[in-house]
Amino acid sequence: MPSQQLASKPVDQLNEEEATSELARLAKEIAFHNERYHTEDAPLISDAEYDALRRRNLAIEQRFPGLVREDSPSKQVGAAVSEKFRKVVHAVPMGSLDNAFADQDVTDFVARVRRFLRLDGEKELAFTAEPKIDGLSLSLRYEHGRLVKAATRGDGQVGEDVTANARTVAEIPNVLSGDFPDILEVRGEVYMRTADFAELNRRNAKAGKQIFANPRNSAAGSLRQLDTSITASRPLRFFAYAWGEISKMPADTQMGMVEAFASYGFHTNPLMKLFTDVEGLLAHYHFIEENRATLGYDIDGVVYKVNRLDLQARLGYVSRTPRWAIAHKFPAEKAMTILNGIDIQVGRTGALTPVARLQPVTVGGVVVVNATLHNAEEIERLGVMIGDTVIVQRAGDVIPQILGYVPDKRPEDAKPFHFPTVCPCELKTPIVRDATAGGAEGVVRRCSGEFACPFQRIEHLRHFVSRRAFDIEGLGEKQIEFFFTDPDLPVKSPADIFTLARRDAENQIKLKEKDGYGDVSVGKLFAAIEDRRRIGLDRMIYSLGIRHVGERTAVTFARAYGNWQAFHDAALAIAGGDEHARAEMDALEDIGDAAIDAVARYFAEEHNRKLVEELAAEIDVIDAERPKTDSPVAGKTIVFTGALERMSRDEAKAMAEKLGAKVAGSVSKKTDLVVAGPGAGSKLKQATELGIEVIDENAWFERVGGAA
Ligand code: IVH
């Protein structure tokens, strides 16, 4: 059959041979359009036509799972189409900021930076201070002065392509002015002024259209519109304050960069100022806080950044958070409401958390209906009863908290709350209390059912698909609940997610026939799942939901072990009591007994081992990125000992890790190099005995000088 005719033949009528040639054609065609779209920014087909190609590819793969090609578009990360927008892989990841709340946190931050850089008290160190705009961050890529791509932050690595929308925003230049670099990624915040937001809501209310909760939601909703004429009609604005890839840096300070952005035609914030001491930063913070209401746009704090870019580079990042910046948040907002009841929530680790059910109340522009009460002791400490009028506080994205109740408003029929003694799950397992380090009863009450407790299982699955874990589009909390109890396509463990499409193909009752699903949404869901068959090692480790293994620990493990097999082997060995494997994990920086014990406990469980194996069989774990593998110390295990004079211990460690080396806390046969300063003692002695190479700090800089 001629290929043209084959291309329009319904999938269910294709034979195996035809399916093979269709899959080959689609792989080529989709790759071609990806290239046109992502690299050349000149798509030849509409988004709908592109979607149709991918859907056809997927439908054929579902009918003929044995024919899935190595280069199948469904396996490619980042080329997937989200429900609405195509994805963009950021050339330089978009990070996020650490938070400071009290003045002391800012003092600590400045001291930390100074210590890291080994600056003595005399040396001047300048910081910028500027408002933290409460909008959504956007990365704008210009090539030869023309806007070629606009992408939202997404998960920091992959964002959504909103180029067509950004082009309609008046404050985002389509063409740059002045003396700009050839490649320039400007980053900043899209926001809406409060008056414009109120006016938009007023107009929308009159027309029976969507009402937004606050200017930030309104800005996000307005930018992410498939119909760009809607975006164009919304009063969006943009402040430039950061950057991604740049072919030639126009300045060597933060302030200089922002001034350069202004010269290219961007709006920059007029309240950005330079200071050389903590007092100056704090005074500016309080000034901005006092004048917050008069700015005309929402801000949620003040951001401080080290001004010199060479120092920023030395300070670097911890995960995706810069050491050279911090967000000083404004105090949380408060409101009063009624406590209607207290429910018990069972977490992933079985911990039981009392959750306050509140009469809905708006706190700082967001409607709050739940607040955490932490534990039974907290309820007792607060002295709250059901029916009380309580004070609720909300700070940033943190779960709202209850600060106390108003005694005068306590109704006569207020009821005390009694913490249950058995898990609210159907097993009614007894509740156990964690022991504290001293062996006393801790405050955390836990269901002893572990994986047999359906609440814990479902929480594990929720964690598994969460944004920082597998992040499967169209498979959020709600859908996990649906599949967990669905009789036709049950998902009881992570591997079940990856067999959904296969099982659905074999089932009599199809997912697309179920409430809330149709041809398109099922296709999208299965495509999103396919996209996640390839996953980074750190995400894989994090997604298992092992206690004490958060994102940072997962990154440390990923960097240290490099690939899934090595991590898995080590974890099994530790679970089996292998002291050597344990010592190796223990030598990793920032990994302590709590995490190691948790890994051991997790992998000692037959059930967990099976779960992990089944999952690993379904997916492809990408080896961890080893930064700078061509550096002279890449892959080497290094120990720093004694006093260092040109850099702090933290900086030495960060530098070595950036160059692909592993930094260990103690000397062993596995150590490749010891950098010893004055006063080095037992570690130096051990190194000499073991015949390990020892160099001093100057020799270290000579060795890595070009690479650092
Ligand atoms: S600097 C490496 N400056 O805050 C990150 N961020 O958690 C550098 N934001 O997602 C960001 N105003 O959307 C920076 N003046 C400002 C900001 C700002 C708002 C947002 C930004 C980012 C988040 C950081």
GROMACS .gro file of C-alpha atoms in nm, residues 260-489:
model
  230
  260ALA     CA    1   2.193   4.611   3.090
  261PHE     CA    2   1.845   4.452   3.069
  262ALA     CA    3   1.693   4.799   3.110
  263SER     CA    4   1.909   4.924   2.823
  264TYR     CA    5   1.774   4.643   2.600
  265GLY     CA    6   1.418   4.764   2.664
  266PHE     CA    7   1.304   4.563   2.969
  267HIS     CA    8   1.126   4.699   3.274
  268THR     CA    9   1.332   4.651   3.587
  269ASN     CA   10   1.226   4.713   3.943
  270PRO     CA   11   1.300   5.068   4.066
  271LEU     CA   12   1.335   4.947   4.426
  272MET     CA   13   1.646   4.740   4.356
  273LYS     CA   14   1.933   4.886   4.560
  274LEU     CA   15   2.289   4.800   4.666
  275PHE     CA   16   2.403   4.757   5.026
  276THR     CA   17   2.724   4.653   5.192
  277ASP     CA   18   2.592   4.553   5.533
  278VAL     CA   19   2.307   4.361   5.695
  279GLU     CA   20   2.167   4.679   5.852
  280GLY     CA   21   2.124   4.833   5.507
  281LEU     CA   22   1.950   4.522   5.374
  282LEU     CA   23   1.712   4.508   5.669
  283ALA     CA   24   1.635   4.881   5.655
  284HIS     CA   25   1.544   4.844   5.288
  285TYR     CA   26   1.333   4.538   5.367
  286HIS     CA   27   1.136   4.729   5.629
  287PHE     CA   28   1.101   5.029   5.399
  288ILE     CA   29   0.959   4.808   5.124
  289GLU     CA   30   0.733   4.630   5.373
  290GLU     CA   31   0.591   4.958   5.499
  291ASN     CA   32   0.526   5.080   5.146
  292ARG     CA   33   0.402   4.748   5.019
  293ALA     CA   34   0.040   4.858   4.987
  294THR     CA   35   0.130   5.160   4.772
  295LEU     CA   36   0.331   4.971   4.509
  296GLY     CA   37   0.025   4.871   4.308
  297TYR     CA   38   0.138   4.509   4.266
  298ASP     CA   39   0.171   4.215   4.504
  299ILE     CA   40   0.507   4.123   4.648
  300ASP     CA   41   0.576   3.860   4.910
  301GLY     CA   42   0.920   3.957   5.033
  302VAL     CA   43   1.257   4.101   4.943
  303VAL     CA   44   1.533   3.912   4.760
  304TYR     CA   45   1.899   3.965   4.852
  305LYS     CA   46   2.171   3.864   4.605
  306VAL     CA   47   2.551   3.879   4.618
  307ASN     CA   48   2.634   4.155   4.371
  308ARG     CA   49   2.962   4.029   4.221
  309LEU     CA   50   2.907   3.754   3.964
  310ASP     CA   51   3.249   3.596   4.020
  311LEU     CA   52   3.153   3.548   4.384
  312GLN     CA   53   2.814   3.410   4.281
  313ALA     CA   54   2.998   3.155   4.068
  314ARG     CA   55   3.221   3.055   4.359
  315LEU     CA   56   2.922   3.020   4.590
  316GLY     CA   57   2.730   2.810   4.338
  317TYR     CA   58   2.416   2.610   4.412
  318VAL     CA   59   2.289   2.348   4.654
  319SER     CA   60   2.056   2.139   4.440
  320ARG     CA   61   1.883   2.417   4.247
  321THR     CA   62   1.902   2.679   4.518
  322PRO     CA   63   2.176   2.942   4.492
  323ARG     CA   64   2.399   2.992   4.794
  324TRP     CA   65   2.436   3.354   4.685
  325ALA     CA   66   2.073   3.462   4.726
  326ILE     CA   67   1.787   3.441   4.971
  327ALA     CA   68   1.425   3.553   4.980
  328HIS     CA   69   1.330   3.740   5.296
  329LYS     CA   70   0.959   3.673   5.319
  330PHE     CA   71   0.701   3.905   5.472
  331PRO     CA   72   0.522   3.776   5.781
  332ALA     CA   73   0.229   3.550   5.720
  333GLU     CA   74  -0.122   3.682   5.694
  334LYS     CA   75  -0.389   3.595   5.948
  335ALA     CA   76  -0.767   3.556   5.963
  336MET     CA   77  -1.038   3.431   6.196
  337THR     CA   78  -1.279   3.145   6.127
  338ILE     CA   79  -1.467   2.855   6.287
  339LEU     CA   80  -1.314   2.516   6.354
  340ASN     CA   81  -1.581   2.279   6.223
  341GLY     CA   82  -1.405   1.953   6.296
  342ILE     CA   83  -1.077   1.763   6.316
  343ASP     CA   84  -0.999   1.473   6.084
  344ILE     CA   85  -0.708   1.235   6.107
  345GLN     CA   86  -0.493   1.204   5.797
  346VAL     CA   87  -0.263   0.909   5.747
  347GLY     CA   88   0.064   1.001   5.578
  348ARG     CA   89   0.297   0.798   5.360
  349THR     CA   90   0.495   0.680   5.658
  350GLY     CA   91   0.184   0.604   5.861
  351ALA     CA   92   0.215   0.920   6.067
  352LEU     CA   93  -0.127   1.040   6.182
  353THR     CA   94  -0.180   1.411   6.148
  354PRO     CA   95  -0.484   1.590   6.282
  355VAL     CA   96  -0.621   1.828   6.021
  356ALA     CA   97  -0.852   2.114   6.110
  357ARG     CA   98  -1.159   2.149   5.891
  358LEU     CA   99  -1.243   2.516   5.877
  359GLN     CA  100  -1.527   2.732   5.769
  360PRO     CA  101  -1.382   2.865   5.439
  361VAL     CA  102  -1.197   3.193   5.492
  362THR     CA  103  -0.980   3.410   5.268
  363VAL     CA  104  -0.627   3.458   5.402
  364GLY     CA  105  -0.401   3.675   5.191
  365GLY     CA  106  -0.608   3.620   4.879
  366VAL     CA  107  -0.641   3.242   4.909
  367VAL     CA  108  -0.941   3.051   5.038
  368VAL     CA  109  -0.837   2.827   5.327
  369VAL     CA  110  -1.049   2.528   5.434
  370ASN     CA  111  -0.790   2.308   5.606
  371ALA     CA  112  -0.506   2.373   5.847
  372THR     CA  113  -0.256   2.139   6.003
  373LEU     CA  114  -0.266   2.075   6.376
  374HIS     CA  115   0.057   1.869   6.372
  375ASN     CA  116  -0.015   1.626   6.658
  376ALA     CA  117  -0.221   1.559   6.970
  377GLU     CA  118   0.013   1.766   7.187
  378GLU     CA  119  -0.036   2.066   6.961
  379ILE     CA  120  -0.414   2.040   7.000
  380GLU     CA  121  -0.367   2.026   7.373
  381ARG     CA  122  -0.122   2.316   7.373
  382LEU     CA  123  -0.360   2.532   7.171
  383GLY     CA  124  -0.652   2.423   7.388
  384VAL     CA  125  -0.888   2.437   7.089
  385MET     CA  126  -1.229   2.269   7.084
  386ILE     CA  127  -1.454   2.193   6.792
  387GLY     CA  128  -1.682   2.491   6.735
  388ASP     CA  129  -1.419   2.744   6.849
  389THR     CA  130  -1.333   3.059   6.658
  390VAL     CA  131  -0.968   3.013   6.564
  391ILE     CA  132  -0.693   3.234   6.423
  392VAL     CA  133  -0.547   3.095   6.100
  393GLN     CA  134  -0.214   3.195   5.950
  394ARG     CA  135  -0.086   3.132   5.601
  395ALA     CA  136   0.272   3.194   5.488
  396GLY     CA  137   0.363   3.144   5.125
  397ASP     CA  138   0.299   2.793   5.004
  398VAL     CA  139   0.316   2.645   5.352
  399ILE     CA  140   0.007   2.462   5.483
  400PRO     CA  141  -0.199   2.706   5.691
  401GLN     CA  142  -0.159   2.687   6.066
  402ILE     CA  143  -0.382   2.753   6.364
  403LEU     CA  144  -0.233   2.999   6.611
  404GLY     CA  145  -0.498   2.983   6.883
  405TYR     CA  146  -0.866   3.040   6.959
  406VAL     CA  147  -1.072   3.332   7.083
  407PRO     CA  148  -1.195   3.243   7.439
  408ASP     CA  149  -1.478   3.500   7.431
  409LYS     CA  150  -1.626   3.335   7.128
  410ARG     CA  151  -1.631   2.977   7.257
  411PRO     CA  152  -1.987   2.843   7.212
  412GLU     CA  153  -2.156   2.649   7.490
  413ASP     CA  154  -2.166   2.333   7.287
  414ALA     CA  155  -1.794   2.336   7.194
  415LYS     CA  156  -1.663   1.978   7.194
  416PRO     CA  157  -1.322   1.854   7.303
  417PHE     CA  158  -1.132   1.635   7.057
  418HIS     CA  159  -1.008   1.288   7.151
  419PHE     CA  160  -0.719   1.144   6.953
  420PRO     CA  161  -0.812   0.797   6.821
  421THR     CA  162  -0.627   0.489   6.943
  422VAL     CA  163  -0.662   0.292   6.620
  423CYS     CA  164  -0.588   0.388   6.258
  424PRO     CA  165  -0.892   0.522   6.074
  425CYS     CA  166  -0.818   0.274   5.793
  426GLU     CA  167  -1.029  -0.037   5.751
  427LEU     CA  168  -0.765  -0.249   5.926
  428LYS     CA  169  -0.816  -0.052   6.248
  429THR     CA  170  -0.456  -0.125   6.339
  430PRO     CA  171  -0.338  -0.004   6.677
  431ILE     CA  172  -0.152   0.324   6.679
  432VAL     CA  173   0.207   0.319   6.796
  433ARG     CA  174   0.414   0.614   6.910
  434ASP     CA  175   0.765   0.680   6.781
  435ALA     CA  176   1.034   0.665   7.044
  436THR     CA  177   1.248   0.975   7.092
  437ALA     CA  178   1.628   0.955   7.086
  438GLY     CA  179   1.618   0.912   7.463
  439GLY     CA  180   1.372   0.623   7.438
  440ALA     CA  181   1.069   0.817   7.567
  441GLU     CA  182   0.736   0.823   7.386
  442GLY     CA  183   0.753   1.069   7.096
  443VAL     CA  184   0.474   1.290   6.971
  444VAL     CA  185   0.431   1.117   6.636
  445ARG     CA  186   0.162   0.854   6.633
  446ARG     CA  187   0.180   0.604   6.356
  447CYS     CA  188  -0.042   0.336   6.209
  448SER     CA  189   0.145   0.009   6.245
  449GLY     CA  190  -0.010  -0.134   5.928
  450GLU     CA  191   0.266  -0.008   5.695
  451PHE     CA  192   0.200  -0.110   5.336
  452ALA     CA  193  -0.104  -0.313   5.434
  453CYS     CA  194  -0.273   0.013   5.539
  454PRO     CA  195  -0.455   0.142   5.231
  455PHE     CA  196  -0.398   0.503   5.336
  456GLN     CA  197  -0.025   0.453   5.343
  457ARG     CA  198  -0.027   0.275   5.012
  458ILE     CA  199  -0.219   0.550   4.847
  459GLU     CA  200   0.007   0.812   5.000
  460HIS     CA  201   0.308   0.628   4.859
  461LEU     CA  202   0.149   0.636   4.518
  462ARG     CA  203   0.064   1.003   4.556
  463HIS     CA  204   0.423   1.074   4.646
  464PHE     CA  205   0.539   0.862   4.355
  465VAL     CA  206   0.356   1.075   4.098
  466SER     CA  207   0.415   1.408   4.271
  467ARG     CA  208   0.580   1.698   4.095
  468ARG     CA  209   0.930   1.635   4.220
  469ALA     CA  210   0.906   1.259   4.176
  470PHE     CA  211   0.767   1.103   3.856
  471ASP     CA  212   0.552   1.406   3.782
  472ILE     CA  213   0.312   1.235   3.543
  473GLU     CA  214   0.080   1.479   3.377
  474GLY     CA  215  -0.285   1.382   3.416
  475LEU     CA  216  -0.203   1.148   3.704
  476GLY     CA  217  -0.240   1.354   4.016
  477GLU     CA  218  -0.388   1.279   4.355
  478LYS     CA  219  -0.743   1.256   4.228
  479GLN     CA  220  -0.659   1.013   3.950
  480ILE     CA  221  -0.446   0.799   4.182
  481GLU     CA  222  -0.748   0.764   4.407
  482PHE     CA  223  -0.959   0.667   4.108
  483PHE     CA  224  -0.718   0.400   3.986
  484PHE     CA  225  -0.647   0.272   4.334
  485THR     CA  226  -1.007   0.160   4.370
  486ASP     CA  227  -1.093   0.098   4.004
  487PRO     CA  228  -1.186  -0.269   3.956
  488ASP     CA  229  -1.080  -0.283   3.589
  489LEU     CA  230  -0.749  -0.100   3.594
   0.00000   0.00000   0.00000
